[in-house]
Structures are given as structure tokens and as C-alpha cells.
PDB file of C-alpha atoms and ligand atoms in Angstrom:
ATOM      1  CA  MET A   1     -38.141  22.139 -19.626  1.00  0.00           C
ATOM      2  CA  ASN A   2     -34.643  20.940 -18.094  1.00  0.00           C
ATOM      3  CA  ASP A   3     -32.239  20.038 -21.142  1.00  0.00           C
ATOM      4  CA  LYS A   4     -31.573  16.897 -19.767  1.00  0.00           C
ATOM      5  CA  LEU A   5     -32.781  13.264 -20.808  1.00  0.00           C
ATOM      6  CA  LEU A   6     -31.940  10.628 -18.256  1.00  0.00           C
ATOM      7  CA  LEU A   7     -31.241   7.287 -19.815  1.00  0.00           C
ATOM      8  CA  ALA A   8     -32.380   4.866 -17.170  1.00  0.00           C
ATOM      9  CA  THR A   9     -30.093   2.023 -17.589  1.00  0.00           C
ATOM     10  CA  SER A  10     -26.908   0.568 -16.475  1.00  0.00           C
ATOM     11  CA  ASN A  11     -26.390  -1.447 -19.831  1.00  0.00           C
ATOM     12  CA  GLN A  12     -23.666  -0.130 -21.765  1.00  0.00           C
ATOM     13  CA  GLY A  13     -24.873  -1.609 -24.882  1.00  0.00           C
ATOM     14  CA  LYS A  14     -28.216   0.128 -24.774  1.00  0.00           C
ATOM     15  CA  VAL A  15     -26.427   3.709 -23.548  1.00  0.00           C
ATOM     16  CA  SER A  16     -24.064   3.797 -26.834  1.00  0.00           C
ATOM     17  CA  GLU A  17     -27.346   2.877 -29.017  1.00  0.00           C
ATOM     18  CA  TYR A  18     -29.295   5.447 -27.802  1.00  0.00           C
ATOM     19  CA  ARG A  19     -26.286   7.867 -28.047  1.00  0.00           C
ATOM     20  CA  THR A  20     -26.873   7.400 -31.794  1.00  0.00           C
ATOM     21  CA  LEU A  21     -30.405   6.627 -32.233  1.00  0.00           C
ATOM     22  CA  LEU A  22     -31.486   9.965 -30.309  1.00  0.00           C
ATOM     23  CA  LYS A  23     -28.508  11.966 -31.496  1.00  0.00           C
ATOM     24  CA  GLU A  24     -30.611  14.559 -32.838  1.00  0.00           C
ATOM     25  CA  ILE A  25     -33.218  15.484 -29.880  1.00  0.00           C
ATOM     26  CA  PRO A  26     -33.021  18.958 -28.217  1.00  0.00           C
ATOM     27  CA  LEU A  27     -31.796  17.255 -24.998  1.00  0.00           C
ATOM     28  CA  ARG A  28     -28.474  16.090 -23.563  1.00  0.00           C
ATOM     29  CA  LEU A  29     -28.600  12.348 -22.707  1.00  0.00           C
ATOM     30  CA  VAL A  30     -27.140  11.471 -19.266  1.00  0.00           C
ATOM     31  CA  THR A  31     -26.866   8.432 -17.379  1.00  0.00           C
ATOM     32  CA  PRO A  32     -27.507   7.211 -13.863  1.00  0.00           C
ATOM     33  CA  ALA A  33     -24.138   6.797 -13.208  1.00  0.00           C
ATOM     34  CA  GLU A  34     -22.971  10.535 -14.297  1.00  0.00           C
ATOM     35  CA  LEU A  35     -25.553  11.973 -11.920  1.00  0.00           C
ATOM     36  CA  GLY A  36     -24.199   9.403  -9.196  1.00  0.00           C
ATOM     37  CA  ILE A  37     -27.653   7.668  -9.069  1.00  0.00           C
ATOM     38  CA  THR A  38     -26.933   3.966  -8.037  1.00  0.00           C
ATOM     39  CA  THR A  39     -30.409   2.921  -7.647  1.00  0.00           C
ATOM     40  CA  VAL A  40     -31.616  -0.395  -9.032  1.00  0.00           C
ATOM     41  CA  VAL A  41     -34.874  -0.907  -9.940  1.00  0.00           C
ATOM     42  CA  GLU A  42     -36.354  -4.382  -9.279  1.00  0.00           C
ATOM     43  CA  GLU A  43     -38.143  -5.759 -12.420  1.00  0.00           C
ATOM     44  CA  VAL A  44     -40.927  -7.226 -10.591  1.00  0.00           C
ATOM     45  CA  GLY A  45     -43.336  -6.510 -13.617  1.00  0.00           C
ATOM     46  CA  GLN A  46     -45.036  -9.509 -15.452  1.00  0.00           C
ATOM     47  CA  SER A  47     -44.358  -7.764 -18.816  1.00  0.00           C
ATOM     48  CA  LEU A  48     -41.660  -5.406 -20.658  1.00  0.00           C
ATOM     49  CA  GLU A  49     -43.926  -2.649 -20.658  1.00  0.00           C
ATOM     50  CA  GLU A  50     -44.667  -3.123 -16.807  1.00  0.00           C
ATOM     51  CA  ASN A  51     -40.820  -3.065 -16.234  1.00  0.00           C
ATOM     52  CA  ALA A  52     -40.268  -0.156 -18.477  1.00  0.00           C
ATOM     53  CA  ARG A  53     -42.586   1.764 -16.586  1.00  0.00           C
ATOM     54  CA  LEU A  54     -41.260   1.015 -13.478  1.00  0.00           C
ATOM     55  CA  LYS A  55     -37.855   1.906 -14.128  1.00  0.00           C
ATOM     56  CA  ALA A  56     -38.531   5.128 -15.921  1.00  0.00           C
ATOM     57  CA  VAL A  57     -40.807   6.339 -12.943  1.00  0.00           C
ATOM     58  CA  ALA A  58     -38.664   5.621 -10.254  1.00  0.00           C
ATOM     59  CA  LEU A  59     -35.821   7.176 -12.004  1.00  0.00           C
ATOM     60  CA  ALA A  60     -37.435  10.462 -13.192  1.00  0.00           C
ATOM     61  CA  ALA A  61     -38.699  10.747  -9.780  1.00  0.00           C
ATOM     62  CA  GLU A  62     -35.217  10.309  -8.124  1.00  0.00           C
ATOM     63  CA  SER A  63     -33.506  12.446 -10.648  1.00  0.00           C
ATOM     64  CA  GLY A  64     -36.052  15.245 -11.419  1.00  0.00           C
ATOM     65  CA  LEU A  65     -35.621  14.654 -14.879  1.00  0.00           C
ATOM     66  CA  VAL A  66     -37.683  13.169 -17.739  1.00  0.00           C
ATOM     67  CA  ALA A  67     -36.390   9.611 -17.814  1.00  0.00           C
ATOM     68  CA  LEU A  68     -36.178   6.863 -20.845  1.00  0.00           C
ATOM     69  CA  ALA A  69     -36.189   3.222 -19.467  1.00  0.00           C
ATOM     70  CA  ASP A  70     -36.032   0.321 -21.985  1.00  0.00           C
ATOM     71  CA  ASP A  71     -36.963  -3.240 -21.212  1.00  0.00           C
ATOM     72  CA  SER A  72     -36.008  -5.462 -23.970  1.00  0.00           C
ATOM     73  CA  GLY A  73     -36.643  -9.239 -24.141  1.00  0.00           C
ATOM     74  CA  LEU A  74     -35.972 -11.933 -26.732  1.00  0.00           C
ATOM     75  CA  GLU A  75     -39.223 -14.562 -27.221  1.00  0.00           C
ATOM     76  CA  VAL A  76     -38.148 -18.024 -28.909  1.00  0.00           C
ATOM     77  CA  ASP A  77     -41.177 -19.474 -30.269  1.00  0.00           C
ATOM     78  CA  ALA A  78     -40.086 -23.144 -29.373  1.00  0.00           C
ATOM     79  CA  LEU A  79     -39.819 -22.354 -25.930  1.00  0.00           C
ATOM     80  CA  GLY A  80     -43.162 -20.855 -25.345  1.00  0.00           C
ATOM     81  CA  GLY A  81     -42.167 -17.181 -25.637  1.00  0.00           C
ATOM     82  CA  GLU A  82     -39.112 -17.621 -23.210  1.00  0.00           C
ATOM     83  CA  PRO A  83     -37.141 -16.009 -21.918  1.00  0.00           C
ATOM     84  CA  GLY A  84     -39.046 -12.930 -22.424  1.00  0.00           C
ATOM     85  CA  PRO A  85     -39.140 -10.423 -19.525  1.00  0.00           C
ATOM     86  CA  LEU A  86     -36.789 -12.806 -18.016  1.00  0.00           C
ATOM     87  CA  SER A  87     -34.013 -12.188 -20.796  1.00  0.00           C
ATOM     88  CA  ALA A  88     -31.572 -10.434 -18.486  1.00  0.00           C
ATOM     89  CA  ARG A  89     -31.945 -13.054 -15.455  1.00  0.00           C
ATOM     90  CA  TYR A  90     -32.174 -16.361 -17.702  1.00  0.00           C
ATOM     91  CA  ALA A  91     -28.668 -17.970 -16.700  1.00  0.00           C
ATOM     92  CA  GLY A  92     -29.184 -16.484 -13.073  1.00  0.00           C
ATOM     93  CA  GLU A  93     -27.977 -13.810 -10.953  1.00  0.00           C
ATOM     94  CA  GLY A  94     -24.512 -12.704 -11.973  1.00  0.00           C
ATOM     95  CA  ALA A  95     -24.212 -14.367 -15.428  1.00  0.00           C
ATOM     96  CA  SER A  96     -22.697 -12.893 -18.385  1.00  0.00           C
ATOM     97  CA  ASP A  97     -24.024 -12.222 -21.656  1.00  0.00           C
ATOM     98  CA  ARG A  98     -21.636 -15.401 -23.246  1.00  0.00           C
ATOM     99  CA  ASP A  99     -23.614 -17.337 -20.140  1.00  0.00           C
ATOM    100  CA  ARG A 100     -26.894 -16.382 -21.285  1.00  0.00           C
ATOM    101  CA  VAL A 101     -26.305 -17.429 -24.963  1.00  0.00           C
ATOM    102  CA  ASN A 102     -24.804 -20.463 -24.266  1.00  0.00           C
ATOM    103  CA  TYR A 103     -27.701 -21.436 -21.712  1.00  0.00           C
ATOM    104  CA  LEU A 104     -30.100 -20.395 -24.492  1.00  0.00           C
ATOM    105  CA  LEU A 105     -28.068 -22.624 -26.953  1.00  0.00           C
ATOM    106  CA  SER A 106     -28.412 -25.504 -24.667  1.00  0.00           C
ATOM    107  CA  ARG A 107     -32.221 -25.326 -24.282  1.00  0.00           C
ATOM    108  CA  LEU A 108     -32.498 -25.315 -28.053  1.00  0.00           C
ATOM    109  CA  LYS A 109     -30.076 -27.980 -28.681  1.00  0.00           C
ATOM    110  CA  ASP A 110     -32.384 -30.594 -30.094  1.00  0.00           C
ATOM    111  CA  VAL A 111     -34.993 -27.581 -31.825  1.00  0.00           C
ATOM    112  CA  PRO A 112     -34.444 -27.917 -35.790  1.00  0.00           C
ATOM    113  CA  TRP A 113     -33.638 -25.021 -37.866  1.00  0.00           C
ATOM    114  CA  GLU A 114     -37.284 -24.137 -38.972  1.00  0.00           C
ATOM    115  CA  LYS A 115     -38.359 -24.131 -35.451  1.00  0.00           C
ATOM    116  CA  ARG A 116     -35.950 -21.519 -34.238  1.00  0.00           C
ATOM    117  CA  THR A 117     -37.992 -18.645 -34.989  1.00  0.00           C
ATOM    118  CA  ALA A 118     -37.626 -15.849 -32.543  1.00  0.00           C
ATOM    119  CA  CYS A 119     -38.810 -12.128 -31.909  1.00  0.00           C
ATOM    120  CA  PHE A 120     -36.885  -9.413 -30.386  1.00  0.00           C
ATOM    121  CA  ARG A 121     -39.226  -6.766 -28.523  1.00  0.00           C
ATOM    122  CA  CYS A 122     -38.257  -3.334 -26.798  1.00  0.00           C
ATOM    123  CA  VAL A 123     -40.525  -1.253 -24.880  1.00  0.00           C
ATOM    124  CA  ILE A 124     -39.192   2.270 -24.172  1.00  0.00           C
ATOM    125  CA  ALA A 125     -41.116   4.298 -21.202  1.00  0.00           C
ATOM    126  CA  LEU A 126     -40.564   8.018 -21.108  1.00  0.00           C
ATOM    127  CA  ALA A 127     -41.629   9.335 -17.392  1.00  0.00           C
ATOM    128  CA  THR A 128     -41.762  12.844 -16.298  1.00  0.00           C
ATOM    129  CA  PRO A 129     -40.615  13.705 -12.649  1.00  0.00           C
ATOM    130  CA  ALA A 130     -44.345  13.741 -11.970  1.00  0.00           C
ATOM    131  CA  GLY A 131     -45.143  10.277 -12.820  1.00  0.00           C
ATOM    132  CA  ASP A 132     -46.858  10.864 -16.456  1.00  0.00           C
ATOM    133  CA  VAL A 133     -45.608   7.888 -18.527  1.00  0.00           C
ATOM    134  CA  LYS A 134     -45.799   7.225 -22.347  1.00  0.00           C
ATOM    135  CA  THR A 135     -44.641   3.936 -23.847  1.00  0.00           C
ATOM    136  CA  CYS A 136     -43.515   3.098 -27.402  1.00  0.00           C
ATOM    137  CA  SER A 137     -42.503  -0.549 -28.621  1.00  0.00           C
ATOM    138  CA  GLY A 138     -40.642  -2.069 -31.495  1.00  0.00           C
ATOM    139  CA  GLU A 139     -39.877  -5.567 -32.608  1.00  0.00           C
ATOM    140  CA  CYS A 140     -37.460  -7.307 -34.882  1.00  0.00           C
ATOM    141  CA  ARG A 141     -37.956 -11.154 -36.125  1.00  0.00           C
ATOM    142  CA  GLY A 142     -35.286 -13.747 -36.971  1.00  0.00           C
ATOM    143  CA  PHE A 143     -34.103 -16.762 -35.948  1.00  0.00           C
ATOM    144  CA  ILE A 144     -31.916 -18.380 -33.111  1.00  0.00           C
ATOM    145  CA  ALA A 145     -28.551 -19.653 -34.740  1.00  0.00           C
ATOM    146  CA  PHE A 146     -26.831 -22.885 -33.781  1.00  0.00           C
ATOM    147  CA  GLU A 147     -23.662 -21.096 -32.632  1.00  0.00           C
ATOM    148  CA  PRO A 148     -22.530 -17.232 -31.799  1.00  0.00           C
ATOM    149  CA  LYS A 149     -21.059 -15.262 -34.732  1.00  0.00           C
ATOM    150  CA  GLY A 150     -19.837 -11.662 -34.723  1.00  0.00           C
ATOM    151  CA  GLU A 151     -18.601  -9.088 -32.632  1.00  0.00           C
ATOM    152  CA  HIS A 152     -20.956  -6.130 -32.705  1.00  0.00           C
ATOM    153  CA  GLY A 153     -23.506  -5.189 -30.317  1.00  0.00           C
ATOM    154  CA  PHE A 154     -24.446  -6.994 -26.950  1.00  0.00           C
ATOM    155  CA  GLY A 155     -26.343  -9.618 -25.053  1.00  0.00           C
ATOM    156  CA  TYR A 156     -28.060 -12.166 -27.562  1.00  0.00           C
ATOM    157  CA  ASP A 157     -27.184 -10.457 -30.723  1.00  0.00           C
ATOM    158  CA  PRO A 158     -24.415 -13.188 -31.797  1.00  0.00           C
ATOM    159  CA  ILE A 159     -27.039 -15.766 -31.952  1.00  0.00           C
ATOM    160  CA  PHE A 160     -30.318 -13.737 -33.275  1.00  0.00           C
ATOM    161  CA  TYR A 161     -30.063 -14.554 -37.099  1.00  0.00           C
ATOM    162  CA  LEU A 162     -31.517 -12.341 -39.816  1.00  0.00           C
ATOM    163  CA  PRO A 163     -32.589 -14.048 -42.908  1.00  0.00           C
ATOM    164  CA  ALA A 164     -32.841 -11.172 -44.818  1.00  0.00           C
ATOM    165  CA  PHE A 165     -28.981 -10.332 -44.390  1.00  0.00           C
ATOM    166  CA  LYS A 166     -28.080 -13.826 -43.870  1.00  0.00           C
ATOM    167  CA  LYS A 167     -26.241 -12.837 -40.770  1.00  0.00           C
ATOM    168  CA  THR A 168     -26.511 -12.504 -37.021  1.00  0.00           C
ATOM    169  CA  MET A 169     -27.401  -9.294 -35.575  1.00  0.00           C
ATOM    170  CA  ALA A 170     -23.635  -9.007 -34.038  1.00  0.00           C
ATOM    171  CA  GLU A 171     -22.151  -9.182 -37.774  1.00  0.00           C
ATOM    172  CA  LEU A 172     -24.263  -5.987 -38.750  1.00  0.00           C
ATOM    173  CA  PRO A 173     -22.479  -2.842 -38.114  1.00  0.00           C
ATOM    174  CA  PRO A 174     -24.169  -0.683 -35.698  1.00  0.00           C
ATOM    175  CA  GLU A 175     -25.889   1.688 -38.163  1.00  0.00           C
ATOM    176  CA  ILE A 176     -27.721  -1.243 -39.725  1.00  0.00           C
ATOM    177  CA  LYS A 177     -28.876  -2.763 -36.730  1.00  0.00           C
ATOM    178  CA  ASN A 178     -30.192   0.461 -35.539  1.00  0.00           C
ATOM    179  CA  ARG A 179     -32.208   0.786 -38.467  1.00  0.00           C
ATOM    180  CA  ILE A 180     -33.900  -2.649 -38.333  1.00  0.00           C
ATOM    181  CA  SER A 181     -34.059  -3.432 -34.806  1.00  0.00           C
ATOM    182  CA  HIS A 182     -36.596  -3.378 -32.085  1.00  0.00           C
ATOM    183  CA  ARG A 183     -34.837  -0.887 -30.192  1.00  0.00           C
ATOM    184  CA  GLY A 184     -34.417   0.946 -33.585  1.00  0.00           C
ATOM    185  CA  ARG A 185     -37.961   1.026 -34.224  1.00  0.00           C
ATOM    186  CA  ALA A 186     -39.114   2.022 -30.757  1.00  0.00           C
ATOM    187  CA  ALA A 187     -36.706   4.688 -30.413  1.00  0.00           C
ATOM    188  CA  ARG A 188     -37.800   6.265 -33.633  1.00  0.00           C
ATOM    189  CA  LYS A 189     -41.413   6.677 -32.535  1.00  0.00           C
ATOM    190  CA  VAL A 190     -39.705   8.428 -29.187  1.00  0.00           C
ATOM    191  CA  TYR A 191     -37.651  10.637 -31.424  1.00  0.00           C
ATOM    192  CA  ARG A 192     -41.133  11.778 -32.788  1.00  0.00           C
ATOM    193  CA  LEU A 193     -42.605  12.283 -29.254  1.00  0.00           C
ATOM    194  CA  LEU A 194     -39.731  14.467 -28.016  1.00  0.00           C
ATOM    195  CA  THR A 195     -39.372  16.682 -31.141  1.00  0.00           C
ATOM    196  CA  ARG A 196     -42.921  17.696 -31.404  1.00  0.00           C
ATOM    197  CA  LYS A 197     -43.931  20.971 -30.353  1.00  0.00           C
ATOM    198  CA  PRO A 198     -44.779  22.133 -27.949  1.00  0.00           C
ATOM    199  CA  PHE A 199     -43.402  19.243 -25.645  1.00  0.00           C
ATOM    200  CA  ASN A 200     -46.168  17.343 -23.972  1.00  0.00           C
ATOM    201  CA  LEU A 201     -45.493  13.856 -23.248  1.00  0.00           C
ATOM    202  CA  LEU A 202     -49.343  13.046 -22.744  1.00  0.00           C
ATOM    203  CA  LYS A 203     -50.616  14.640 -26.017  1.00  0.00           C
ATOM    204  CA  GLY A 204     -51.752  12.057 -28.566  1.00  0.00           C
TER     205      GLY A 204
HETATM  206  P1  ITT B   1     -31.395  -2.102 -17.843  1.00  0.00           P
HETATM  207  O1  ITT B   1     -32.483  -3.048 -17.200  1.00  0.00           O
HETATM  208  O2  ITT B   1     -30.490  -1.221 -17.005  1.00  0.00           O
HETATM  209  O3  ITT B   1     -31.520  -1.180 -19.058  1.00  0.00           O
HETATM  210  P2  ITT B   1     -30.703  -4.969 -18.657  1.00  0.00           P
HETATM  211  O4  ITT B   1     -29.620  -5.322 -19.215  1.00  0.00           O
HETATM  212  O5  ITT B   1     -31.029  -5.725 -17.427  1.00  0.00           O
HETATM  213  O6  ITT B   1     -30.272  -3.499 -18.531  1.00  0.00           O
HETATM  214  P3  ITT B   1     -33.186  -5.657 -20.067  1.00  0.00           P
HETATM  215  O7  ITT B   1     -34.015  -5.989 -18.615  1.00  0.00           O
HETATM  216  O8  ITT B   1     -33.983  -5.160 -20.715  1.00  0.00           O
HETATM  217  O9  ITT B   1     -32.125  -5.009 -19.762  1.00  0.00           O
HETATM  218  O10 ITT B   1     -32.271  -7.205 -20.216  1.00  0.00           O
HETATM  219  C1  ITT B   1     -32.866  -7.894 -21.408  1.00  0.00           C
HETATM  220  C2  ITT B   1     -32.016  -8.997 -21.709  1.00  0.00           C
HETATM  221  O11 ITT B   1     -31.675  -8.906 -23.307  1.00  0.00           O
HETATM  222  C3  ITT B   1     -30.263  -8.429 -21.195  1.00  0.00           C
HETATM  223  O12 ITT B   1     -29.665  -9.631 -21.097  1.00  0.00           O
HETATM  224  C4  ITT B   1     -30.092  -7.668 -22.519  1.00  0.00           C
HETATM  225  O13 ITT B   1     -28.570  -8.034 -22.467  1.00  0.00           O
HETATM  226  C5  ITT B   1     -30.607  -8.560 -23.877  1.00  0.00           C
HETATM  227  N1  ITT B   1     -30.819  -7.555 -24.754  1.00  0.00           N
HETATM  228  C6  ITT B   1     -31.587  -6.428 -24.642  1.00  0.00           C
HETATM  229  N2  ITT B   1     -31.422  -5.953 -25.784  1.00  0.00           N
HETATM  230  C7  ITT B   1     -30.682  -6.393 -26.868  1.00  0.00           C
HETATM  231  C8  ITT B   1     -30.272  -6.251 -27.889  1.00  0.00           C
HETATM  232  O14 ITT B   1     -30.524  -5.150 -28.783  1.00  0.00           O
HETATM  233  N3  ITT B   1     -29.428  -7.060 -28.559  1.00  0.00           N
HETATM  234  C9  ITT B   1     -29.397  -8.329 -27.806  1.00  0.00           C
HETATM  235  N4  ITT B   1     -29.477  -8.616 -26.355  1.00  0.00           N
HETATM  236  C10 ITT B   1     -30.406  -7.680 -26.189  1.00  0.00           C
END
């Protein structure tokens, strides 16, 4: 097997978390940019799982490497589960993390604390160049804060409040986020898949 694993994402926040979460796998993590791959896979699926599969299969075929893609989304109960799979495009094309946070806060401006429950979900797809795919998922529950707080993490972290810590995800150091996050939970399952011997993505 090739000694590289392609992290099929253009999100630097995810890349940095995976470098820690998967640092013990016997494969070198490489990014599309490092391989000169600029393909952008349209997230046309209806679910996180479909989109993660689309991204992983396309990049594995293009690179000839096993590829790991991550589709994540924030489901807010008071918004009927929005933005969900649309989380990256919630404030329109070209919007920044800050724009998305502000837009979500504006949609929740009249919603009281007890109704601000939310769930972060992460689906990771691992694909081989031949198109075999395996998925793992993880979730993390919390509340949408009334205002952003904290400098760590990325995306919606500054407004994702965790009652157990009395802090937002962005106020937690990366090692704690990795321990409890949707991505951390999914990545530990992926770690087990990638380290079992003999390596076979389709087993079990
Ligand atoms: P790739 O598709 O290239 O991986 P992306 O940023 O488009 O990058 P997603 O489609 O999974 O990734 O985006 C989901 C949105 O949710 C996006 O705005 C992210 O910044 C945000 N997000 C994902 N994981 C997050 C996390 O751990 N904490 C906070 N926000 C997160």
C-alpha cells in the first residue's frame, strides 16, 4: 500500500485537527494542495454522508491514494436541523466563518436559551482509488451561544457552547476539543480502521 493518506479537504482548520488526531497512523498525511490538486468537488448530496463519499471517491481516483474526506454540519433544533449539510454555504458563496456565525445568530435572535440546543455532526469517508468506501461518524451536543467567544478552532466554534465546560468550543484548547468533538469521535473510529492488520478498508 502507498505510504500516504490524502486529506481531501481545503479547510485548514480540519487539516490541523487531523494532523493531531491521526498522528499515530503509519501513513503520511498529504493535502490536495501539496500534490498540486485543485479539484473542487460539488457538495450536491442530500446528507453529510453522501457529500463525504463524493469528496473522498473523487480525490482518491484523482490522486491514486486512499483519501479521507470529512463533511461536517451544525444542526440547530430551533431551525428544524438547519444549516446541516448546508453549513458551509449558509451565508452564501464567498462568506467568511464570521459571516456564517453572524447570520446564524441573526436567525436565532428571538430564541431563548433553553431552545438553542444544537448538534455538531461529522461524517468521515475513506475511499480507495478503486472506489471502495467506508464511513465513520461522530457527534457532539451543545447550545448556540448569544455571542461569539474564544479564539481557538474555526467555523462555528465561537458560538458552540458546551455546558459541561461552561465554555464555547473556541475557548477550549485544541487537545480538549479533539477529545470531545464530533470530529474527534469520528476520527478515533477511522484510526482503528487504518491501524488494524492486515489493512483492508472493506473488512468488518
Ligand atoms: P471541505 O469540504 O473542503 O472539507 P468545508 O469548510 O467546505 O471544507 P464542510 O462542507 O464540512 O467543509 O463545512 C461545514 C461548515 O461547518 C464549514 O463552514 C465549517 O467551517 C464548519 N465546521 C466544520 N467543522 C467544524 C468544527 O469542528 N467546528 C466549527 N465549525 C465547523
